[in-house]
Short mmCIF file of C-alpha atoms in Angstrom, two decimals:
data_model
loop_
_atom_site.label_atom_id
_atom_site.label_comp_id
_atom_site.label_asym_id
_atom_site.label_seq_id
_atom_site.Cartn_x
_atom_site.Cartn_y
_atom_site.Cartn_z
CA UNK I 888 25.83 102.01 18.26
CA UNK I 889 27.05 99.26 15.94
CA UNK I 890 25.64 95.73 16.17
CA UNK I 891 28.15 92.98 17.03
CA UNK I 892 27.92 91.73 13.44
CA UNK I 893 28.58 95.15 11.99
CA UNK I 894 31.39 95.62 14.49
CA UNK I 895 32.96 92.35 13.42
CA UNK I 896 32.63 93.31 9.76
CA UNK I 897 34.29 96.61 10.47
CA UNK I 898 37.10 94.90 12.31
CA UNK I 899 37.53 92.42 9.49
CA UNK I 900 37.77 95.25 7.02
CA UNK I 901 40.33 96.95 9.27
CA UNK I 902 42.30 93.74 9.70
CA UNK I 903 41.53 93.55 13.41
CA UNK I 904 39.78 90.30 14.18
CA UNK I 905 38.85 89.93 17.82
CA UNK I 906 37.10 87.10 19.63
CA UNK I 907 34.49 86.54 16.92
CA UNK I 908 36.51 84.25 14.65
CA UNK I 909 34.74 84.17 11.35
CA UNK I 910 35.45 85.55 7.94
CA UNK I 911 32.75 85.75 5.30
CA UNK I 912 33.45 86.51 1.68
CA UNK I 913 32.08 86.15 -1.82
CA UNK I 914 33.76 85.03 -4.99
CA UNK I 915 32.15 84.23 -8.36
CA UNK I 916 28.82 84.75 -6.59
CA UNK I 917 29.55 82.02 -4.04
CA UNK I 918 29.14 83.21 -0.45
CA UNK I 919 31.41 81.43 1.98
CA UNK I 920 32.09 81.70 5.70
CA UNK I 921 35.00 80.21 7.64
CA UNK I 922 34.66 79.96 11.40
CA UNK I 923 37.35 78.92 13.86
CA UNK I 924 38.19 79.25 17.51
CA UNK I 925 41.62 80.54 16.60
CA UNK I 926 41.80 84.04 15.23
CA UNK I 927 45.29 83.16 13.92
CA UNK I 928 43.84 80.77 11.37
CA UNK I 929 41.18 83.25 10.29
CA UNK I 930 43.87 85.91 9.91
CA UNK I 931 45.97 83.55 7.81
CA UNK I 932 43.01 82.86 5.55
CA UNK I 933 42.24 86.52 5.24
CA UNK I 934 45.84 87.38 4.39
CA UNK I 935 46.02 84.61 1.80
CA UNK I 936 42.68 84.99 0.06
CA UNK I 937 44.46 85.56 -3.24
CA UNK I 938 45.82 82.01 -3.03
CA UNK I 939 42.26 80.72 -3.09
CA UNK I 940 41.08 82.88 -5.93
CA UNK I 941 43.48 85.22 -7.70
CA UNK I 942 40.53 87.05 -9.25
CA UNK I 943 39.52 88.65 -5.96
CA UNK I 944 36.99 88.54 -3.15
CA UNK I 945 34.38 90.74 -1.56
CA UNK I 946 33.96 90.68 2.18
CA UNK I 947 30.27 90.11 2.97
CA UNK I 948 28.05 90.07 6.03
CA UNK I 949 27.94 86.78 7.95
CA UNK I 950 24.19 86.54 7.43
CA UNK I 951 24.68 86.19 3.66
CA UNK I 952 26.79 83.06 3.61
CA UNK I 953 25.63 79.91 1.80
CA UNK I 954 28.52 77.61 2.66
CA UNK I 955 30.18 77.42 6.06
CA UNK I 956 33.50 75.82 6.96
CA UNK I 957 34.00 75.24 10.67
CA UNK I 958 37.34 74.31 12.16
CA UNK I 959 37.00 72.70 15.57
CA UNK I 960 39.44 70.97 17.89
CA UNK I 961 38.71 67.27 18.36
CA UNK I 962 39.29 65.08 21.40
CA UNK I 963 42.62 63.59 20.25
CA UNK I 964 44.30 66.98 19.88
CA UNK I 965 43.51 66.98 16.20
CA UNK I 966 41.22 69.23 14.23
CA UNK I 967 37.95 68.62 12.48
CA UNK I 968 36.87 70.50 9.38
CA UNK I 969 33.12 70.58 9.04
CA UNK I 970 31.51 71.84 5.86
CA UNK I 971 27.84 72.78 5.94
CA UNK I 972 27.33 70.68 9.06
CA UNK I 973 29.03 67.56 7.67
CA UNK I 974 32.44 66.33 8.73
CA UNK I 975 34.86 66.87 5.86
CA UNK I 976 38.00 65.53 7.48
CA UNK I 977 39.60 64.82 10.85
CA UNK I 978 43.06 66.28 10.72
CA UNK I 979 45.63 64.83 13.09
CA UNK I 980 48.70 65.50 10.99
CA UNK I 981 51.45 67.88 11.93
CA UNK I 982 51.39 69.82 8.70
CA UNK I 983 49.37 73.00 8.39
CA UNK I 984 45.72 72.64 7.63
CA UNK I 985 45.65 75.91 5.70
CA UNK I 986 46.51 74.63 2.18
CA UNK I 987 43.90 71.89 2.47
CA UNK I 988 41.30 74.37 3.65
CA UNK I 989 42.18 76.75 0.84
CA UNK I 990 41.84 74.01 -1.76
CA UNK I 991 38.44 73.01 -0.34
CA UNK I 992 37.22 76.61 -0.43
CA UNK I 993 38.49 76.94 -3.99
CA UNK I 994 36.68 73.74 -4.91
CA UNK I 995 33.44 75.06 -3.40
CA UNK I 996 33.75 78.22 -5.48
CA UNK I 997 34.45 76.10 -8.57
CA UNK I 998 31.40 73.93 -7.98
CA UNK I 999 28.86 76.64 -7.20
CA UNK I 1000 30.12 79.62 -9.24
CA UNK I 1001 27.34 81.69 -10.76
CA UNK I 1002 27.16 81.68 -14.58
CA UNK I 1003 30.54 79.99 -14.91
CA UNK I 1004 31.73 76.45 -15.53
CA UNK I 1005 35.02 75.51 -13.91
CA UNK I 1006 37.09 72.75 -15.47
CA UNK I 1007 40.13 71.12 -13.93
CA UNK I 1008 42.34 72.15 -16.80
CA UNK I 1009 45.35 74.11 -17.90
CA UNK I 1010 44.74 76.84 -20.46
CA UNK I 1011 46.73 79.25 -22.60
CA UNK I 1012 45.94 81.65 -25.42
CA UNK I 1013 47.57 81.60 -28.85
CA UNK I 1014 46.73 84.28 -31.39
CA UNK I 1015 43.39 85.02 -29.78
CA UNK I 1016 42.19 81.44 -29.38
CA UNK I 1017 42.60 79.16 -26.41
CA UNK I 1018 44.28 75.81 -26.00
CA UNK I 1019 42.49 73.97 -23.22
CA UNK I 1020 44.06 70.94 -21.56
CA UNK I 1021 41.66 69.21 -19.16
CA UNK I 1022 43.47 66.58 -17.10
CA UNK I 1023 43.89 64.96 -13.73
CA UNK I 1024 46.84 65.65 -11.47
CA UNK I 1025 50.09 63.90 -12.43
CA UNK I 1026 49.23 63.93 -16.14
CA UNK I 1027 51.81 66.57 -17.06
CA UNK I 1028 49.28 69.36 -17.57
CA UNK I 1029 51.27 72.08 -15.81
CA UNK I 1030 54.48 71.10 -17.56
CA UNK I 1031 52.78 71.45 -20.92
CA UNK I 1032 51.23 74.79 -19.95
CA UNK I 1033 54.66 76.05 -18.82
CA UNK I 1034 56.25 75.00 -22.12
CA UNK I 1035 53.53 76.77 -24.09
CA UNK I 1036 54.00 79.91 -22.01
CA UNK I 1037 57.76 79.79 -22.62
CA UNK I 1038 56.99 79.64 -26.35
CA UNK I 1039 54.94 82.82 -26.16
CA UNK I 1040 51.45 81.63 -25.35
CA UNK I 1041 49.55 83.86 -22.94
CA UNK I 1042 48.82 82.29 -19.59
CA UNK I 1043 45.24 81.70 -18.45
CA UNK I 1044 45.23 78.81 -15.99
CA UNK I 1045 47.29 76.02 -14.56
CA UNK I 1046 44.59 74.58 -12.37
CA UNK I 1047 41.03 75.70 -13.03
CA UNK I 1048 39.88 76.93 -16.43
CA UNK I 1049 36.83 79.19 -16.16
CA UNK I 1050 34.23 79.23 -18.96
CA UNK I 1051 31.40 81.72 -19.20
CA UNK I 1052 27.91 81.05 -20.57
CA UNK I 1053 29.09 81.69 -24.12
CA UNK I 1054 31.89 79.17 -23.75
CA UNK I 1055 34.61 81.83 -23.59
CA UNK I 1056 37.69 81.20 -21.48
CA UNK I 1057 38.41 83.59 -18.59
CA UNK I 1058 41.70 83.82 -16.70
CA UNK I 1059 42.32 82.16 -13.36
CA UNK I 1060 45.90 83.13 -12.67
CA UNK I 1061 47.48 81.10 -9.94
CA UNK I 1062 51.18 80.43 -9.91
CA UNK I 1063 52.24 77.48 -12.00
CA UNK I 1064 52.96 74.43 -9.85
CA UNK I 1065 55.58 72.25 -11.48
CA UNK I 1066 56.99 68.91 -10.40
CA UNK I 1067 60.36 67.37 -11.11
CA UNK I 1068 62.60 70.03 -9.62
CA UNK I 1069 63.06 68.70 -6.10
CA UNK I 1070 61.76 65.20 -6.79
CA UNK I 1071 59.18 63.41 -8.91
CA UNK I 1072 56.22 64.51 -6.81
CA UNK I 1073 57.00 67.72 -4.96
CA UNK I 1074 55.48 70.82 -6.54
CA UNK I 1075 57.38 74.08 -6.85
CA UNK I 1076 55.50 77.29 -7.62
CA UNK I 1077 56.62 79.62 -10.42
CA UNK I 1078 55.21 82.92 -11.50
CA UNK I 1079 54.40 83.14 -15.18
CA UNK I 1080 56.83 86.08 -15.46
CA UNK I 1081 59.69 83.98 -14.09
CA UNK I 1082 59.16 81.63 -17.04
CA UNK I 1083 59.42 84.58 -19.42
CA UNK I 1084 55.71 84.51 -20.12
CA UNK I 1085 52.80 86.83 -19.70
CA UNK I 1086 49.32 86.46 -18.31
CA UNK I 1087 46.25 87.55 -20.21
CA UNK I 1088 43.02 88.96 -18.85
CA UNK I 1089 40.88 88.97 -22.02
CA UNK I 1090 38.13 86.35 -22.44
CA UNK I 1091 38.78 84.33 -25.61
CA UNK I 1092 37.05 81.52 -27.54
CA UNK I 1093 38.41 78.00 -27.30
CA UNK I 1094 40.32 76.85 -30.38
CA UNK I 1095 41.28 73.38 -29.29
CA UNK I 1096 40.57 71.08 -26.39
CA UNK I 1097 43.34 68.55 -25.99
CA UNK I 1098 42.77 65.43 -23.95
CA UNK I 1099 46.27 64.18 -23.31
CA UNK I 1100 48.46 62.44 -20.81
CA UNK I 1101 52.22 62.31 -20.55
CA UNK I 1102 53.56 58.80 -20.65
CA UNK I 1103 57.17 58.25 -19.74
CA UNK I 1104 59.09 56.74 -22.61
CA UNK I 1105 56.49 57.82 -25.16
CA UNK I 1106 57.92 59.28 -28.34
CA UNK I 1107 56.18 62.14 -30.10
CA UNK I 1108 55.61 61.18 -33.73
CA UNK I 1109 57.01 63.70 -36.22
CA UNK I 1110 53.72 63.74 -38.07
CA UNK I 1111 51.48 64.13 -35.04
CA UNK I 1112 47.81 63.42 -35.73
CA UNK I 1113 45.55 63.42 -32.72
CA UNK I 1114 42.28 61.54 -32.73
CA UNK I 1115 39.59 64.11 -33.55
CA UNK I 1116 36.47 63.48 -31.48
CA UNK I 1117 32.88 64.25 -32.39
CA UNK I 1118 31.27 66.98 -30.31
CA UNK I 1119 29.37 64.50 -28.18
CA UNK I 1120 32.30 62.17 -27.54
CA UNK I 1121 34.51 65.19 -26.88
CA UNK I 1122 32.12 66.54 -24.27
CA UNK I 1123 32.01 63.11 -22.63
CA UNK I 1124 35.81 63.35 -22.24
CA UNK I 1125 35.61 66.88 -20.82
CA UNK I 1126 32.84 65.91 -18.38
CA UNK I 1127 35.35 63.96 -16.29
CA UNK I 1128 37.02 67.28 -15.47
CA UNK I 1129 33.89 69.43 -15.15
CA UNK I 1130 33.54 70.52 -11.53
CA UNK I 1131 29.84 71.56 -11.45
CA UNK I 1132 28.50 68.73 -13.61
CA UNK I 1133 26.54 67.16 -10.75
CA UNK I 1134 25.41 70.45 -9.24
CA UNK I 1135 24.35 72.09 -12.48
CA UNK I 1136 24.35 69.59 -15.38
CA UNK I 1137 22.05 71.61 -17.62
CA UNK I 1138 24.20 74.75 -17.61
CA UNK I 1139 27.42 72.72 -17.81
CA UNK I 1140 26.22 70.84 -20.89
CA UNK I 1141 24.98 74.02 -22.57
CA UNK I 1142 28.35 75.70 -22.11
CA UNK I 1143 30.32 72.66 -23.25
CA UNK I 1144 28.06 72.35 -26.29
CA UNK I 1145 28.94 75.92 -27.22
CA UNK I 1146 32.62 75.09 -26.85
CA UNK I 1147 32.24 72.02 -29.07
CA UNK I 1148 30.62 74.04 -31.86
CA UNK I 1149 33.74 76.16 -32.36
CA UNK I 1150 36.61 74.09 -31.04
CA UNK I 1151 38.42 70.99 -32.20
CA UNK I 1152 38.32 68.39 -29.45
CA UNK I 1153 41.09 65.87 -29.81
CA UNK I 1154 42.84 63.16 -27.91
CA UNK I 1155 46.40 61.91 -27.93
CA UNK I 1156 49.13 60.54 -25.73
CA UNK I 1157 52.30 62.55 -25.68
CA UNK I 1158 55.97 62.33 -24.84
CA UNK I 1159 58.43 65.09 -23.96
CA UNK I 1160 56.66 68.43 -23.45
CA UNK I 1161 59.20 70.65 -25.21
CA UNK I 1162 59.09 68.63 -28.42
CA UNK I 1163 55.33 68.13 -28.16
CA UNK I 1164 54.71 71.87 -27.84
CA UNK I 1165 56.08 72.43 -31.34
CA UNK I 1166 53.84 69.74 -32.76
CA UNK I 1167 50.80 71.10 -30.95
CA UNK I 1168 51.39 74.71 -32.05
CA UNK I 1169 52.00 73.58 -35.60
CA UNK I 1170 48.70 71.66 -35.55
CA UNK I 1171 46.96 74.65 -33.97
CA UNK I 1172 48.27 77.03 -36.65
CA UNK I 1173 47.19 74.68 -39.45
CA UNK I 1174 43.77 73.62 -38.18
CA UNK I 1175 42.57 76.42 -35.93
CA UNK I 1176 44.18 79.71 -36.96
CA UNK I 1177 44.32 78.86 -40.71
CA UNK J 1208 11.15 39.37 -31.24
CA UNK J 1209 7.85 41.15 -31.28
CA UNK J 1210 8.02 43.97 -33.78
CA UNK J 1211 4.65 45.29 -32.63
CA UNK J 1212 6.09 46.36 -29.28
CA UNK J 1213 5.95 50.10 -28.69
CA UNK J 1214 8.99 51.62 -26.93
CA UNK J 1215 8.56 54.90 -25.06
CA UNK J 1216 11.49 57.26 -24.53
CA UNK J 1217 11.93 58.34 -20.92
CA UNK J 1218 11.59 62.09 -20.41
CA UNK J 1219 11.49 62.58 -16.64
CA UNK J 1220 14.66 63.29 -14.69
CA UNK J 1221 16.80 63.85 -17.75
CA UNK J 1222 18.74 66.82 -19.08
CA UNK J 1223 18.87 66.60 -22.85
CA UNK J 1224 21.40 68.46 -24.97
CA UNK J 1225 20.84 68.29 -28.71
CA UNK J 1226 23.92 68.39 -30.90
CA UNK J 1227 24.21 68.39 -34.69
CA UNK J 1228 24.64 64.62 -35.08
CA UNK J 1229 24.35 63.36 -31.52
CA UNK J 1230 22.31 63.75 -28.38
CA UNK J 1231 23.75 64.05 -24.89
CA UNK J 1232 21.54 62.89 -22.06
CA UNK J 1233 22.26 63.44 -18.39
CA UNK J 1234 20.38 61.24 -15.95
CA UNK J 1235 19.69 63.27 -12.81
CA UNK J 1236 18.78 60.12 -10.84
CA UNK J 1237 22.04 58.28 -11.45
CA UNK J 1238 24.40 61.12 -12.41
CA UNK J 1239 25.26 59.28 -15.58
CA UNK J 1240 25.88 60.98 -18.90
CA UNK J 1241 25.05 59.23 -22.16
CA UNK J 1242 26.11 60.12 -25.67
CA UNK J 1243 23.75 58.78 -28.35
CA UNK J 1244 25.21 58.66 -31.81
CA UNK J 1245 23.08 59.69 -34.78
CA UNK J 1246 21.36 56.33 -35.24
CA UNK J 1247 20.71 55.75 -31.54
CA UNK J 1248 19.41 59.33 -31.23
CA UNK J 1249 17.07 58.87 -34.20
CA UNK J 1250 15.64 55.67 -32.72
CA UNK J 1251 15.28 57.26 -29.26
CA UNK J 1252 13.45 60.27 -30.68
CA UNK J 1253 11.16 57.91 -32.57
CA UNK J 1254 10.15 56.15 -29.36
CA UNK J 1255 7.13 58.39 -28.89
CA UNK J 1256 4.73 55.78 -27.56
CA UNK J 1257 2.91 55.50 -30.90
CA UNK J 1258 5.53 53.93 -33.18
CA UNK J 1259 6.07 50.20 -32.98
CA UNK J 1260 9.52 48.72 -33.49
CA UNK J 1261 8.51 47.79 -37.04
CA UNK J 1262 7.42 51.35 -37.73
CA UNK J 1263 10.62 52.77 -36.25
CA UNK J 1264 12.59 50.42 -38.50
CA UNK J 1265 10.75 51.86 -41.51
CA UNK J 1266 11.38 55.43 -40.31
CA UNK J 1267 15.11 54.73 -39.96
CA UNK J 1268 15.13 53.22 -43.45
CA UNK J 1269 13.27 56.19 -44.94
CA UNK J 1270 15.65 58.61 -43.25
CA UNK J 1271 18.77 56.82 -44.48
CA UNK J 1272 17.37 56.16 -47.95
CA UNK J 1273 17.74 52.42 -47.72
CA UNK J 1274 15.95 49.61 -45.91
CA UNK J 1275 17.56 48.56 -42.63
CA UNK J 1276 17.14 45.31 -40.70
CA UNK J 1277 14.92 45.38 -37.63
CA UNK J 1278 17.84 44.04 -35.58
CA UNK J 1279 19.52 47.44 -36.02
CA UNK J 1280 16.64 49.14 -34.23
CA UNK J 1281 16.62 46.44 -31.57
CA UNK J 1282 20.31 47.05 -31.04
CA UNK J 1283 19.49 50.67 -30.21
CA UNK J 1284 16.50 49.74 -28.05
CA UNK J 1285 18.54 47.13 -26.21
CA UNK J 1286 21.11 49.76 -25.22
CA UNK J 1287 18.53 52.45 -24.46
CA UNK J 1288 16.68 50.04 -22.21
CA UNK J 1289 19.89 48.94 -20.49
CA UNK J 1290 20.81 52.58 -19.79
CA UNK J 1291 17.34 53.28 -18.41
CA UNK J 1292 16.48 55.71 -21.20
CA UNK J 1293 13.15 54.05 -21.95
CA UNK J 1294 10.04 54.53 -19.83
CA UNK J 1295 8.89 50.96 -20.51
CA UNK J 1296 10.92 47.80 -20.33
CA UNK J 1297 11.67 46.02 -23.60
CA UNK J 1298 14.03 43.13 -23.90
CA UNK J 1299 15.72 42.42 -27.17
CA UNK J 1300 16.09 38.81 -28.19
CA UNK J 1301 18.51 38.25 -31.02
CA UNK J 1302 17.54 34.57 -31.43
CA UNK J 1303 20.47 33.27 -29.46
CA UNK J 1304 23.06 35.60 -30.96
CA UNK J 1305 25.05 37.97 -28.77
CA UNK J 1306 24.94 41.71 -29.29
CA UNK J 1307 28.49 41.54 -30.64
CA UNK J 1308 27.50 38.92 -33.23
CA UNK J 1309 24.52 41.00 -34.32
CA UNK J 1310 26.69 44.10 -34.65
CA UNK J 1311 29.13 42.15 -36.79
CA UNK J 1312 26.34 40.80 -38.97
CA UNK J 1313 24.62 44.15 -39.45
CA UNK J 1314 27.84 46.13 -39.64
CA UNK J 1315 28.93 44.51 -42.85
CA UNK J 1316 25.75 45.45 -44.66
CA UNK J 1317 24.67 48.62 -42.86
CA UNK J 1318 24.38 51.83 -44.82
CA UNK J 1319 24.14 53.83 -41.60
CA UNK J 1320 26.13 53.74 -38.41
CA UNK J 1321 25.54 51.03 -35.83
CA UNK J 1322 23.65 52.62 -32.92
CA UNK J 1323 25.94 53.36 -30.00
CA UNK J 1324 25.12 54.73 -26.56
CA UNK J 1325 28.35 55.63 -24.73
CA UNK J 1326 28.03 56.30 -21.03
CA UNK J 1327 30.01 57.49 -18.05
CA UNK J 1328 29.29 58.32 -14.46
CA UNK J 1329 29.72 62.02 -13.84
CA UNK J 1330 32.48 62.65 -11.32
CA UNK J 1331 31.87 64.29 -7.98
CA UNK J 1332 33.40 67.76 -7.77
CA UNK J 1333 36.29 66.38 -5.73
CA UNK J 1334 37.14 63.77 -8.33
CA UNK J 1335 36.74 66.23 -11.20
CA UNK J 1336 39.06 68.67 -9.48
CA UNK J 1337 41.37 65.87 -8.43
CA UNK J 1338 42.50 68.20 -5.68
CA UNK J 1339 44.00 65.33 -3.75
CA UNK J 1340 44.02 62.57 -6.36
CA UNK J 1341 46.66 59.94 -5.75
CA UNK J 1342 47.91 56.52 -6.59
CA UNK J 1343 50.52 56.25 -3.84
CA UNK J 1344 51.18 57.76 -0.42
CA UNK J 1345 54.10 59.61 -1.99
CA UNK J 1346 51.63 61.51 -4.18
CA UNK J 1347 49.75 62.66 -1.10
CA UNK J 1348 52.88 63.71 0.73
CA UNK J 1349 53.79 65.89 -2.21
CA UNK J 1350 50.41 67.50 -2.79
CA UNK J 1351 50.11 70.73 -0.83
CA UNK J 1352 47.43 70.54 1.79
CA UNK J 1353 46.42 66.95 1.19
CA UNK J 1354 46.26 64.32 3.93
CA UNK J 1355 49.25 61.96 3.71
CA UNK J 1356 47.66 58.58 2.99
CA UNK J 1357 46.31 57.48 -0.38
CA UNK J 1358 42.84 56.02 0.11
CA UNK J 1359 41.24 53.23 -1.86
CA UNK J 1360 39.15 55.69 -3.86
CA UNK J 1361 42.25 57.41 -5.25
CA UNK J 1362 41.91 60.41 -2.96
CA UNK J 1363 44.31 61.28 -0.14
CA UNK J 1364 42.75 60.66 3.27
#
């Protein structure tokens, strides 16, 4: 006779979740459980796991989990999300909690991933070398990635760039989220194929790390010359976008040091993305591909 | 200033990443990262608990091939001490001059780079990911899955 845990696992695998509302899975070596009173929410999470990590998941036994998200009703008809026993947020808004929960799970994977360093960055490949664009939200990162993809660059990431212990870039293919279609803020998702681009799955070395921010009204100079940073100063810039820096500073610094040995790290403001893409690719061809 | 003072580089609670011309230091106690340029790194490495400031000044001069003023070493020590990268406390005294004035004075004559220790506080994972980073409530309303109000820390709450 199967134990309740084994029975639940079996039901999870078969897509039939009964009164035991938990899903446990592993991604990048990070073992996560999500527990809720509502099986609907757990089902939604299960059906949408690819939105959290497009690279895939393994369902694991509940006893293996290292990080637990609990979704509980609170007194004022809202919801509480508790992570590892600590209140993450009280949610009393009408909108669905699912995207927030997904982003928090993704962030947990990014912070604790085994043998990988996640950066908040866009990334594309060009002739076998990567262009990495670490940046905060609202800096025009996705717009620049989309323009590069339209110009033939292979797509690696719009959100999280994944580096291995040798400093190579691995793909993290989520849909590109672009603003400016419905209004200034609202994001609209596009597949890389719909932009006429293609995604790549091969790990590649970093050719250039570009620290940049779109500034409205900025003009791109015809003779674009970014400020080239020393390895140390470059890493200091990248650190601001390095998800596991506090959790695993030693490994993060080792990986970023490897990146700095082979890549140009540069900094520049930019204007219009279409025009800037030409300047960037021209610079890349001259200084990286040679 | 007392050139016989002996500075000692802190070793505990630090992650040190050597680079060709710089040293990166991560302070596990404060979650601060420091980038020591070549001169600052040379001085820091020379703070072994045996070399006095005067001796470190000579070592820097020997390494660069030209004598350097002791104030240059004090400039490094002053920053290293301020960033808590020394195990003992040393206070530089530039005889009433500010650090800026000393940099200006040395900078004109220096054959090597002025020592610089650049620092930043490492972001928490949430800030690094900027999952729900915002400057206005409108940002939050537009970010999928983020709470609708922009909090004082630049994160939707």
